[in-house]
CSV table of C-alpha atoms in Angstrom, one decimal:
chain,number,residue,atom,x,y,z
A,1,ALA,CA,126.6,111.7,110.2
A,2,LEU,CA,126.3,111.5,114.0
A,3,ALA,CA,130.1,111.8,114.4
A,4,ARG,CA,130.1,115.0,112.3
A,5,ALA,CA,127.2,116.4,114.3
A,6,LEU,CA,128.9,115.7,117.6
A,7,ALA,CA,132.3,117.0,116.6
A,8,PRO,CA,131.7,120.7,117.4
A,9,SER,CA,130.2,119.7,120.8
A,10,PRO,CA,126.7,121.3,120.3
A,11,GLU,CA,124.5,122.1,123.2
A,12,LEU,CA,121.5,120.6,121.5
A,13,LEU,CA,121.4,117.8,118.9
A,14,LEU,CA,118.3,117.3,116.7
A,15,MET,CA,117.7,113.9,115.3
A,16,ASP,CA,114.9,112.8,113.0
A,17,GLU,CA,114.4,109.0,112.8
A,18,PRO,CA,118.2,108.5,112.8
A,19,PHE,CA,118.0,104.7,113.3
A,20,SER,CA,115.0,103.9,111.1
A,21,ASN,CA,117.0,102.1,108.3
A,22,LEU,CA,118.8,99.7,110.7
A,23,ASP,CA,117.8,96.2,111.5
A,24,ALA,CA,116.1,95.7,114.9
A,25,ASP,CA,119.1,94.4,116.8
A,26,LEU,CA,121.5,97.1,115.5
A,27,ARG,CA,118.9,99.8,116.0
A,28,LYS,CA,118.5,98.9,119.7
A,29,ARG,CA,122.2,98.7,120.4
A,30,LEU,CA,123.1,101.9,118.5
A,31,SER,CA,120.4,103.9,120.1
A,32,LEU,CA,121.6,102.9,123.6
A,33,GLU,CA,125.2,103.7,122.7
A,34,VAL,CA,124.3,107.1,121.3
A,35,ARG,CA,122.3,107.8,124.5
A,36,ASP,CA,125.3,106.9,126.7
A,37,ILE,CA,127.6,109.1,124.5
A,38,LEU,CA,125.3,112.1,124.8
A,39,LYS,CA,125.0,111.7,128.6
A,40,GLU,CA,128.8,111.4,128.9
A,41,LEU,CA,129.3,114.6,126.8
A,42,GLY,CA,126.5,116.4,128.5
A,43,ILE,CA,124.6,117.1,125.2
A,44,SER,CA,120.9,117.4,125.2
A,45,ALA,CA,119.0,115.9,122.3
A,46,ILE,CA,115.6,115.9,120.7
A,47,LEU,CA,114.7,112.7,118.9
A,48,VAL,CA,111.8,112.3,116.5
A,49,THR,CA,110.6,108.7,116.2
A,50,HIS,CA,107.5,106.6,115.6
A,51,ASP,CA,109.0,103.6,117.5
A,52,GLN,CA,107.7,103.6,121.1
A,53,LEU,CA,110.3,101.2,122.4
A,54,GLU,CA,113.1,103.3,120.9
A,55,ALA,CA,111.6,106.4,122.6
A,56,PHE,CA,111.3,104.6,125.9
A,57,ALA,CA,114.9,103.4,125.8
A,58,PHE,CA,116.5,106.6,124.5
A,59,SER,CA,114.6,109.4,126.3
A,60,ASP,CA,114.3,110.9,129.8
A,61,GLN,CA,111.2,112.8,128.7
A,62,ILE,CA,108.8,112.1,125.9
A,63,GLY,CA,106.3,114.4,124.2
A,64,LEU,CA,103.3,112.7,122.5
A,65,LEU,CA,102.0,114.7,119.5
A,66,TYR,CA,98.6,113.8,118.1
A,67,ASP,CA,96.5,115.7,115.7
A,68,GLY,CA,98.9,118.6,115.8
A,69,GLU,CA,98.7,119.0,119.6
A,70,LEU,CA,101.0,118.0,122.4
A,71,GLN,CA,98.9,115.5,124.4
A,72,GLN,CA,101.4,114.8,127.2
A,73,TRP,CA,105.0,115.6,128.1
A,74,ASP,CA,106.3,113.2,130.7
A,75,THR,CA,108.6,110.4,131.7
A,76,PRO,CA,108.3,107.1,129.9
A,77,PHE,CA,107.0,105.6,133.1
A,78,ASN,CA,104.2,108.1,133.5
A,79,LEU,CA,103.2,108.0,129.9
A,80,TYR,CA,102.6,104.3,130.3
A,81,HIS,CA,101.1,104.2,133.8
A,82,GLU,CA,99.6,107.7,134.1
A,83,PRO,CA,98.2,108.7,130.7
A,84,VAL,CA,96.3,112.0,130.9
A,85,ASN,CA,93.7,111.2,128.4
A,86,PRO,CA,92.3,108.2,126.3
A,87,VAL,CA,94.4,109.3,123.3
A,88,VAL,CA,97.7,108.8,125.2
A,89,ALA,CA,96.3,105.6,126.8
A,90,ARG,CA,95.5,104.0,123.4
A,91,PHE,CA,98.7,105.2,121.7
A,92,ILE,CA,101.3,104.2,124.3
A,93,GLY,CA,101.9,100.5,124.9
A,94,GLU,CA,99.2,97.9,124.7
A,95,GLY,CA,96.0,97.6,126.6
A,96,SER,CA,92.2,97.7,126.4
A,97,PHE,CA,89.3,99.6,127.9
A,98,LEU,CA,86.8,97.8,130.1
A,99,PRO,CA,83.4,99.4,130.9
A,100,GLY,CA,82.7,100.0,134.5
A,101,SER,CA,81.0,102.4,136.9
A,102,ILE,CA,82.1,104.3,139.9
A,103,GLY,CA,81.4,102.5,143.2
A,104,GLN,CA,80.2,103.9,146.5
A,105,GLU,CA,83.8,105.0,147.3
A,106,GLY,CA,85.5,107.3,144.8
A,107,ASN,CA,88.5,104.9,144.4
A,108,GLN,CA,86.3,101.9,143.6
A,109,ILE,CA,85.1,100.9,140.1
A,110,ASP,CA,82.6,98.1,139.5
A,111,THR,CA,83.5,96.0,136.4
A,112,GLU,CA,82.9,92.7,134.8
A,113,LEU,CA,86.1,91.5,136.4
A,114,GLY,CA,84.9,92.5,139.9
A,115,LEU,CA,85.3,95.5,142.1
A,116,LEU,CA,88.6,97.3,141.3
A,117,ILE,CA,90.1,99.4,144.0
A,118,GLY,CA,92.5,102.1,142.8
A,119,ASN,CA,95.2,104.3,144.2
A,120,ARG,CA,93.2,107.5,143.8
A,121,ALA,CA,89.7,108.9,144.3
A,122,TYR,CA,87.9,110.0,141.2
A,123,PRO,CA,85.6,113.1,141.3
A,124,TRP,CA,82.6,111.5,139.6
A,125,PRO,CA,79.5,110.5,141.6
A,126,PRO,CA,78.7,106.8,142.3
A,127,GLY,CA,77.2,105.0,139.3
A,128,SER,CA,79.0,107.3,136.7
A,129,PRO,CA,79.9,105.2,133.6
A,130,VAL,CA,83.7,105.0,133.0
A,131,ASP,CA,86.2,103.1,130.9
A,132,VAL,CA,89.0,101.5,132.8
A,133,LEU,CA,92.4,101.1,131.2
A,134,LEU,CA,93.7,97.5,131.7
A,135,ARG,CA,97.3,96.9,130.6
A,136,PRO,CA,98.3,93.3,129.7
A,137,ASP,CA,100.3,93.0,132.9
A,138,ASP,CA,97.3,94.0,135.0
A,139,VAL,CA,95.5,90.7,134.0
A,140,ILE,CA,96.7,87.6,135.7
A,141,LEU,CA,95.6,83.9,135.9
A,142,ALA,CA,93.4,83.2,138.9
A,143,SER,CA,94.1,80.0,140.8
A,144,GLN,CA,90.6,80.2,142.3
A,145,GLY,CA,87.6,82.3,141.6
A,146,GLY,CA,88.1,85.0,138.9
A,147,ILE,CA,86.1,85.0,135.7
A,148,THR,CA,86.2,82.7,132.7
A,149,ALA,CA,87.7,84.1,129.5
A,150,ARG,CA,88.3,82.5,126.1
A,151,VAL,CA,91.5,82.9,124.1
A,152,GLN,CA,90.7,85.0,121.0
A,153,ARG,CA,94.2,85.6,119.7
A,154,LYS,CA,97.8,85.0,120.8
A,155,LEU,CA,101.1,86.7,119.9
A,156,PHE,CA,104.3,84.8,120.9
A,157,SER,CA,107.3,87.0,121.5
A,158,GLY,CA,109.8,84.7,123.1
A,159,SER,CA,109.9,85.2,126.8
A,160,ALA,CA,106.1,86.0,126.9
A,161,THR,CA,102.9,85.6,125.0
A,162,LEU,CA,100.3,88.3,124.5
A,163,TYR,CA,96.8,86.8,124.7
A,164,THR,CA,93.7,88.6,123.6
A,165,LEU,CA,90.8,87.2,125.8
A,166,ARG,CA,87.1,87.5,125.3
A,167,LEU,CA,85.0,87.9,128.4
A,168,PRO,CA,81.4,86.4,128.7
A,169,THR,CA,79.9,89.8,127.7
A,170,GLY,CA,82.1,90.0,124.6
A,171,SER,CA,84.5,92.6,125.9
A,172,LEU,CA,88.1,92.0,125.1
A,173,VAL,CA,91.1,92.3,127.4
A,174,GLU,CA,94.8,91.4,126.9
A,175,ALA,CA,97.1,89.4,129.2
A,176,LEU,CA,100.8,89.1,129.0
A,177,LEU,CA,101.8,85.6,130.3
A,178,PRO,CA,105.1,83.8,130.6
A,179,SER,CA,105.7,81.8,127.4
A,180,HIS,CA,106.0,78.5,129.2
A,181,HIS,CA,102.2,78.7,129.2
A,182,ASP,CA,101.0,77.7,125.7
A,183,TYR,CA,97.3,78.2,125.6
A,184,GLN,CA,95.5,77.6,122.3
A,185,LEU,CA,92.8,79.5,120.5
A,186,ASP,CA,89.4,78.9,122.2
A,187,ASP,CA,91.0,77.6,125.4
A,188,THR,CA,89.3,79.0,128.5
A,189,LEU,CA,91.2,80.6,131.3
A,190,ASN,CA,90.2,81.9,134.8
A,191,ILE,CA,91.5,85.4,135.1
A,192,SER,CA,91.6,88.2,137.7
A,193,THR,CA,93.4,91.5,138.0
A,194,GLN,CA,96.4,92.9,139.9
A,195,LEU,CA,96.6,96.6,139.5
A,196,GLU,CA,98.8,99.3,141.1
A,197,HIS,CA,97.7,102.1,138.7
A,198,LEU,CA,93.9,102.2,138.2
A,199,ILE,CA,93.3,104.6,135.3
A,200,ALA,CA,89.8,105.5,134.3
A,201,PHE,CA,88.2,108.0,132.0
A,202,PRO,CA,84.5,109.1,131.6
A,203,ARG,CA,82.7,106.8,129.1
A,204,GLU,CA,83.3,108.3,125.7
A,205,ASP,CA,79.6,108.5,124.8
A,206,GLU,CA,79.2,110.6,128.0
A,207,LEU,CA,81.8,113.2,127.1
A,208,LEU,CA,79.6,115.4,124.9
A,209,GLY,CA,77.4,116.4,127.9
A,210,MET,CA,80.2,116.8,130.4
A,211,PRO,CA,81.8,120.1,131.4
A,212,LYS,CA,85.3,120.3,130.1
A,213,GLN,CA,86.9,120.6,133.6
A,214,GLU,CA,85.5,117.2,134.6
A,215,VAL,CA,87.2,115.3,131.8
A,216,LEU,CA,90.3,114.2,133.7
């Protein structure tokens, strides 16, 4: 079907879940091969998919549709690291929200994991409650200091293991650690953070009373 569609050299190719019936390995290889063919022929394509990894591998730009609205149109990198709202942050990739509050400086947020210093200044006044997005690769093991967390769940994926960790207050965060670590359920770890993209949103229970232009 793809060969027939490409034969007349269209300017735009529309594809709706074209690889959905293939096994995982063939799906990955074929999607990359089709991407290379399209680039070589200079043909643009719109791909509809529910598979995020497929979208990341195939696309230069991704549009996230939710509840009938386009939430963000951006590069795969920006969708993951710079989500424009909590909907995109929750949908793309993995991660968790940790409660915090704006520090004395606009780029500082006080959290249970300590004072997080970001790469931007937020417009909200000191003390404003926010939810901080933590990706699994933002959470690291602390050789000294840090905070104690208990292993709640684990998902082994070969080269890495995704751990869900419970903090002393009951909040949950995720950490992606090399698989040669093999922590068991209820083990305790000392963790810290290492962030390059500090993403925060106003606390959701505060949004109802906040002017729309302040919801960034």
